Amino acid sequence: MAYRFSLLTLLAAASTTVHAAVPTVNGFTLAWSDDFEGAAGSLPQSRELDLHHGHVIQSYTKDPANVQLDGNGNVKITAIKNGEAWTSARIETQRKDFMAPVGGKMRIQASLSTPKVAQPLGYWPAFWTLGAAFRGVYTNWPIVGEFDILENVNGEDKNEGIGGSKAGCPNGPCPANFHTYALEVDRTAGEGQEKMTWFVDDVQYHQILPGKVEASAWKEAVTKPHFLLMNLAIGGAFPQQGREDDADGGYHLRRRV
């Protein structure tokens, strides 16, 4: 099933809808964007195509059958099953210096369409970030920090967020439709007073403050640079079990925010 993205992002910046110019966002200045221009069927040449698999069952490839531009400003990621084996793709930004400035804000935003299939069990599309120190190492997660902006599992009509928060899409079903997913990291109030806020179609659905996350995990995520990722995984613990949150509302098992 195709997984399509139109991505325009970051660092005090923002995104787009399909076939539209990069919009302005009040209070932010565009620092970086990508609208995936190129010939239909071609690879997204200027981006990283990572083959690291992690704890999932598919293999990531650089095959255009798994990842290609559609000629209309989108990149399409397709998971393919061949017998009992799956292939898919994971795409990353080459840049790895995205970070909210001290005393400022960072907004990461993209227009995404998640898969809709007849048997979606195990489908796990995600739009997220990892700490820059992860690039080329792979053994230092979760210490490096992570932001999860969009996670959708098993074809459900909602976005999964940290702490079990769930958000439907205000402007129609989530699967098979483009919606705008965003995260703001706000450091304007100073160290120890930061906050992170999640949006779908500009509607806020979740916010966390430093006290809800381990101090070391919070600092690693908020004060260190990141790179962006988009992927369509198949299988893994999250589609099977969901979040592993503590009953007291804290988040201790993963350095994910």
PDB file of N, CA and C in Angstrom, residues 52 90 96 98-99 128-147 214 216-227 229 254-257:
ATOM      1  N   HIS A  52      18.584   0.626   7.731  1.00  0.00           N
ATOM      2  CA  HIS A  52      18.522   0.068   9.078  1.00  0.00           C
ATOM      3  C   HIS A  52      17.101  -0.405   9.356  1.00  0.00           C
ATOM      4  N   ARG A  90      12.491   3.709   4.254  1.00  0.00           N
ATOM      5  CA  ARG A  90      12.669   4.690   5.324  1.00  0.00           C
ATOM      6  C   ARG A  90      13.510   5.826   4.752  1.00  0.00           C
ATOM      7  N   LYS A  96      21.034  17.239   9.978  1.00  0.00           N
ATOM      8  CA  LYS A  96      20.808  16.673  11.309  1.00  0.00           C
ATOM      9  C   LYS A  96      21.075  17.719  12.398  1.00  0.00           C
ATOM     10  N   PHE A  98      18.527  20.064  13.363  1.00  0.00           N
ATOM     11  CA  PHE A  98      17.251  20.672  13.716  1.00  0.00           C
ATOM     12  C   PHE A  98      17.061  20.662  15.231  1.00  0.00           C
ATOM     13  N   MET A  99      16.888  21.859  15.794  1.00  0.00           N
ATOM     14  CA  MET A  99      16.772  21.982  17.246  1.00  0.00           C
ATOM     15  C   MET A  99      16.108  23.315  17.563  1.00  0.00           C
ATOM     16  N   TRP A 128       8.797  11.211  12.280  1.00  0.00           N
ATOM     17  CA  TRP A 128       9.437  11.358  13.575  1.00  0.00           C
ATOM     18  C   TRP A 128      10.836  11.923  13.418  1.00  0.00           C
ATOM     19  N   THR A 129      11.541  12.053  14.547  1.00  0.00           N
ATOM     20  CA  THR A 129      12.918  12.520  14.526  1.00  0.00           C
ATOM     21  C   THR A 129      13.772  11.620  15.414  1.00  0.00           C
ATOM     22  N   LEU A 130      15.068  11.679  15.199  1.00  0.00           N
ATOM     23  CA  LEU A 130      16.040  11.044  16.087  1.00  0.00           C
ATOM     24  C   LEU A 130      17.166  12.018  16.362  1.00  0.00           C
ATOM     25  N   GLY A 131      17.782  11.879  17.538  1.00  0.00           N
ATOM     26  CA  GLY A 131      18.944  12.676  17.860  1.00  0.00           C
ATOM     27  C   GLY A 131      20.048  12.461  16.841  1.00  0.00           C
ATOM     28  N   ALA A 132      20.768  13.530  16.512  1.00  0.00           N
ATOM     29  CA  ALA A 132      21.795  13.463  15.472  1.00  0.00           C
ATOM     30  C   ALA A 132      22.845  12.402  15.754  1.00  0.00           C
ATOM     31  N   ALA A 133      23.088  12.109  17.019  1.00  0.00           N
ATOM     32  CA  ALA A 133      24.132  11.136  17.378  1.00  0.00           C
ATOM     33  C   ALA A 133      23.792   9.727  16.941  1.00  0.00           C
ATOM     34  N   PHE A 134      22.534   9.475  16.556  1.00  0.00           N
ATOM     35  CA  PHE A 134      22.147   8.139  16.105  1.00  0.00           C
ATOM     36  C   PHE A 134      22.679   7.817  14.711  1.00  0.00           C
ATOM     37  N   ARG A 135      22.857   8.848  13.874  1.00  0.00           N
ATOM     38  CA  ARG A 135      23.236   8.654  12.473  1.00  0.00           C
ATOM     39  C   ARG A 135      24.522   7.844  12.346  1.00  0.00           C
ATOM     40  N   GLY A 136      24.410   6.672  11.724  1.00  0.00           N
ATOM     41  CA  GLY A 136      25.562   5.838  11.477  1.00  0.00           C
ATOM     42  C   GLY A 136      25.996   4.969  12.643  1.00  0.00           C
ATOM     43  N   VAL A 137      25.342   5.102  13.799  1.00  0.00           N
ATOM     44  CA  VAL A 137      25.732   4.332  14.987  1.00  0.00           C
ATOM     45  C   VAL A 137      24.746   3.194  15.236  1.00  0.00           C
ATOM     46  N   TYR A 138      23.444   3.552  15.421  1.00  0.00           N
ATOM     47  CA  TYR A 138      22.336   2.610  15.552  1.00  0.00           C
ATOM     48  C   TYR A 138      22.248   1.896  16.909  1.00  0.00           C
ATOM     49  N   THR A 139      23.292   1.948  17.713  1.00  0.00           N
ATOM     50  CA  THR A 139      23.275   1.217  18.982  1.00  0.00           C
ATOM     51  C   THR A 139      23.018   2.129  20.174  1.00  0.00           C
ATOM     52  N   ASN A 140      22.825   3.419  19.960  1.00  0.00           N
ATOM     53  CA  ASN A 140      22.704   4.364  21.072  1.00  0.00           C
ATOM     54  C   ASN A 140      21.277   4.872  21.282  1.00  0.00           C
ATOM     55  N   TRP A 141      20.293   4.185  20.694  1.00  0.00           N
ATOM     56  CA  TRP A 141      18.895   4.494  20.992  1.00  0.00           C
ATOM     57  C   TRP A 141      18.496   3.708  22.230  1.00  0.00           C
ATOM     58  N   PRO A 142      17.715   4.259  23.181  1.00  0.00           N
ATOM     59  CA  PRO A 142      16.989   5.527  23.091  1.00  0.00           C
ATOM     60  C   PRO A 142      17.726   6.726  23.689  1.00  0.00           C
ATOM     61  N   ILE A 143      18.978   6.577  24.051  1.00  0.00           N
ATOM     62  CA  ILE A 143      19.693   7.648  24.737  1.00  0.00           C
ATOM     63  C   ILE A 143      19.729   8.933  23.911  1.00  0.00           C
ATOM     64  N   VAL A 144      19.735   8.801  22.576  1.00  0.00           N
ATOM     65  CA  VAL A 144      19.906   9.972  21.717  1.00  0.00           C
ATOM     66  C   VAL A 144      18.686  10.884  21.666  1.00  0.00           C
ATOM     67  N   GLY A 145      17.528  10.407  22.112  1.00  0.00           N
ATOM     68  CA  GLY A 145      16.323  11.229  22.071  1.00  0.00           C
ATOM     69  C   GLY A 145      15.540  11.055  20.779  1.00  0.00           C
ATOM     70  N   GLU A 146      14.242  11.328  20.859  1.00  0.00           N
ATOM     71  CA  GLU A 146      13.337  11.089  19.729  1.00  0.00           C
ATOM     72  C   GLU A 146      12.077  11.913  19.908  1.00  0.00           C
ATOM     73  N   PHE A 147      11.546  12.475  18.816  1.00  0.00           N
ATOM     74  CA  PHE A 147      10.226  13.099  18.792  1.00  0.00           C
ATOM     75  C   PHE A 147       9.332  12.278  17.871  1.00  0.00           C
ATOM     76  N   GLU A 214      11.363  11.676  32.177  1.00  0.00           N
ATOM     77  CA  GLU A 214      12.617  11.653  32.904  1.00  0.00           C
ATOM     78  C   GLU A 214      13.466  12.853  32.522  1.00  0.00           C
ATOM     79  N   SER A 216      16.666  13.382  32.298  1.00  0.00           N
ATOM     80  CA  SER A 216      17.749  13.145  31.339  1.00  0.00           C
ATOM     81  C   SER A 216      17.195  12.958  29.930  1.00  0.00           C
ATOM     82  N   ALA A 217      16.059  12.271  29.820  1.00  0.00           N
ATOM     83  CA  ALA A 217      15.449  12.051  28.512  1.00  0.00           C
ATOM     84  C   ALA A 217      14.943  13.365  27.931  1.00  0.00           C
ATOM     85  N   TRP A 218      14.327  14.167  28.778  1.00  0.00           N
ATOM     86  CA  TRP A 218      13.819  15.472  28.332  1.00  0.00           C
ATOM     87  C   TRP A 218      14.954  16.339  27.806  1.00  0.00           C
ATOM     88  N   LYS A 219      16.032  16.438  28.567  1.00  0.00           N
ATOM     89  CA  LYS A 219      17.158  17.276  28.170  1.00  0.00           C
ATOM     90  C   LYS A 219      17.778  16.792  26.876  1.00  0.00           C
ATOM     91  N   GLU A 220      17.922  15.486  26.734  1.00  0.00           N
ATOM     92  CA  GLU A 220      18.539  14.932  25.528  1.00  0.00           C
ATOM     93  C   GLU A 220      17.702  15.255  24.299  1.00  0.00           C
ATOM     94  N   ALA A 221      16.391  15.175  24.445  1.00  0.00           N
ATOM     95  CA  ALA A 221      15.515  15.426  23.305  1.00  0.00           C
ATOM     96  C   ALA A 221      15.399  16.909  22.975  1.00  0.00           C
ATOM     97  N   VAL A 222      15.275  17.737  23.998  1.00  0.00           N
ATOM     98  CA  VAL A 222      14.954  19.148  23.782  1.00  0.00           C
ATOM     99  C   VAL A 222      16.178  19.996  23.458  1.00  0.00           C
ATOM    100  N   THR A 223      17.339  19.668  23.992  1.00  0.00           N
ATOM    101  CA  THR A 223      18.508  20.542  23.861  1.00  0.00           C
ATOM    102  C   THR A 223      19.565  20.023  22.903  1.00  0.00           C
ATOM    103  N   LYS A 224      19.282  18.935  22.180  1.00  0.00           N
ATOM    104  CA  LYS A 224      20.249  18.370  21.242  1.00  0.00           C
ATOM    105  C   LYS A 224      19.643  18.357  19.829  1.00  0.00           C
ATOM    106  N   PRO A 225      20.477  18.411  18.784  1.00  0.00           N
ATOM    107  CA  PRO A 225      19.969  18.435  17.405  1.00  0.00           C
ATOM    108  C   PRO A 225      19.409  17.092  16.956  1.00  0.00           C
ATOM    109  N   HIS A 226      18.512  17.151  15.970  1.00  0.00           N
ATOM    110  CA  HIS A 226      17.812  15.982  15.452  1.00  0.00           C
ATOM    111  C   HIS A 226      17.865  15.966  13.926  1.00  0.00           C
ATOM    112  N   PHE A 227      17.529  14.808  13.338  1.00  0.00           N
ATOM    113  CA  PHE A 227      17.195  14.722  11.926  1.00  0.00           C
ATOM    114  C   PHE A 227      15.798  14.126  11.810  1.00  0.00           C
ATOM    115  N   LEU A 229      12.701  11.760   9.969  1.00  0.00           N
ATOM    116  CA  LEU A 229      12.501  10.477   9.305  1.00  0.00           C
ATOM    117  C   LEU A 229      11.040  10.289   8.930  1.00  0.00           C
ATOM    118  N   ARG A 254      10.924   4.641  27.606  1.00  0.00           N
ATOM    119  CA  ARG A 254      11.535   5.049  26.351  1.00  0.00           C
ATOM    120  C   ARG A 254      11.856   6.543  26.423  1.00  0.00           C
ATOM    121  N   ARG A 255      12.949   6.920  25.742  1.00  0.00           N
ATOM    122  CA  ARG A 255      13.286   8.336  25.656  1.00  0.00           C
ATOM    123  C   ARG A 255      12.588   8.908  24.411  1.00  0.00           C
ATOM    124  N   ARG A 256      11.285   8.764  24.366  1.00  0.00           N
ATOM    125  CA  ARG A 256      10.494   9.219  23.212  1.00  0.00           C
ATOM    126  C   ARG A 256       9.557  10.293  23.680  1.00  0.00           C
ATOM    127  N   VAL A 257       9.567  11.426  22.997  1.00  0.00           N
ATOM    128  CA  VAL A 257       8.617  12.491  23.307  1.00  0.00           C
ATOM    129  C   VAL A 257       8.089  13.084  22.026  1.00  0.00           C
TER     130      VAL A 257
END
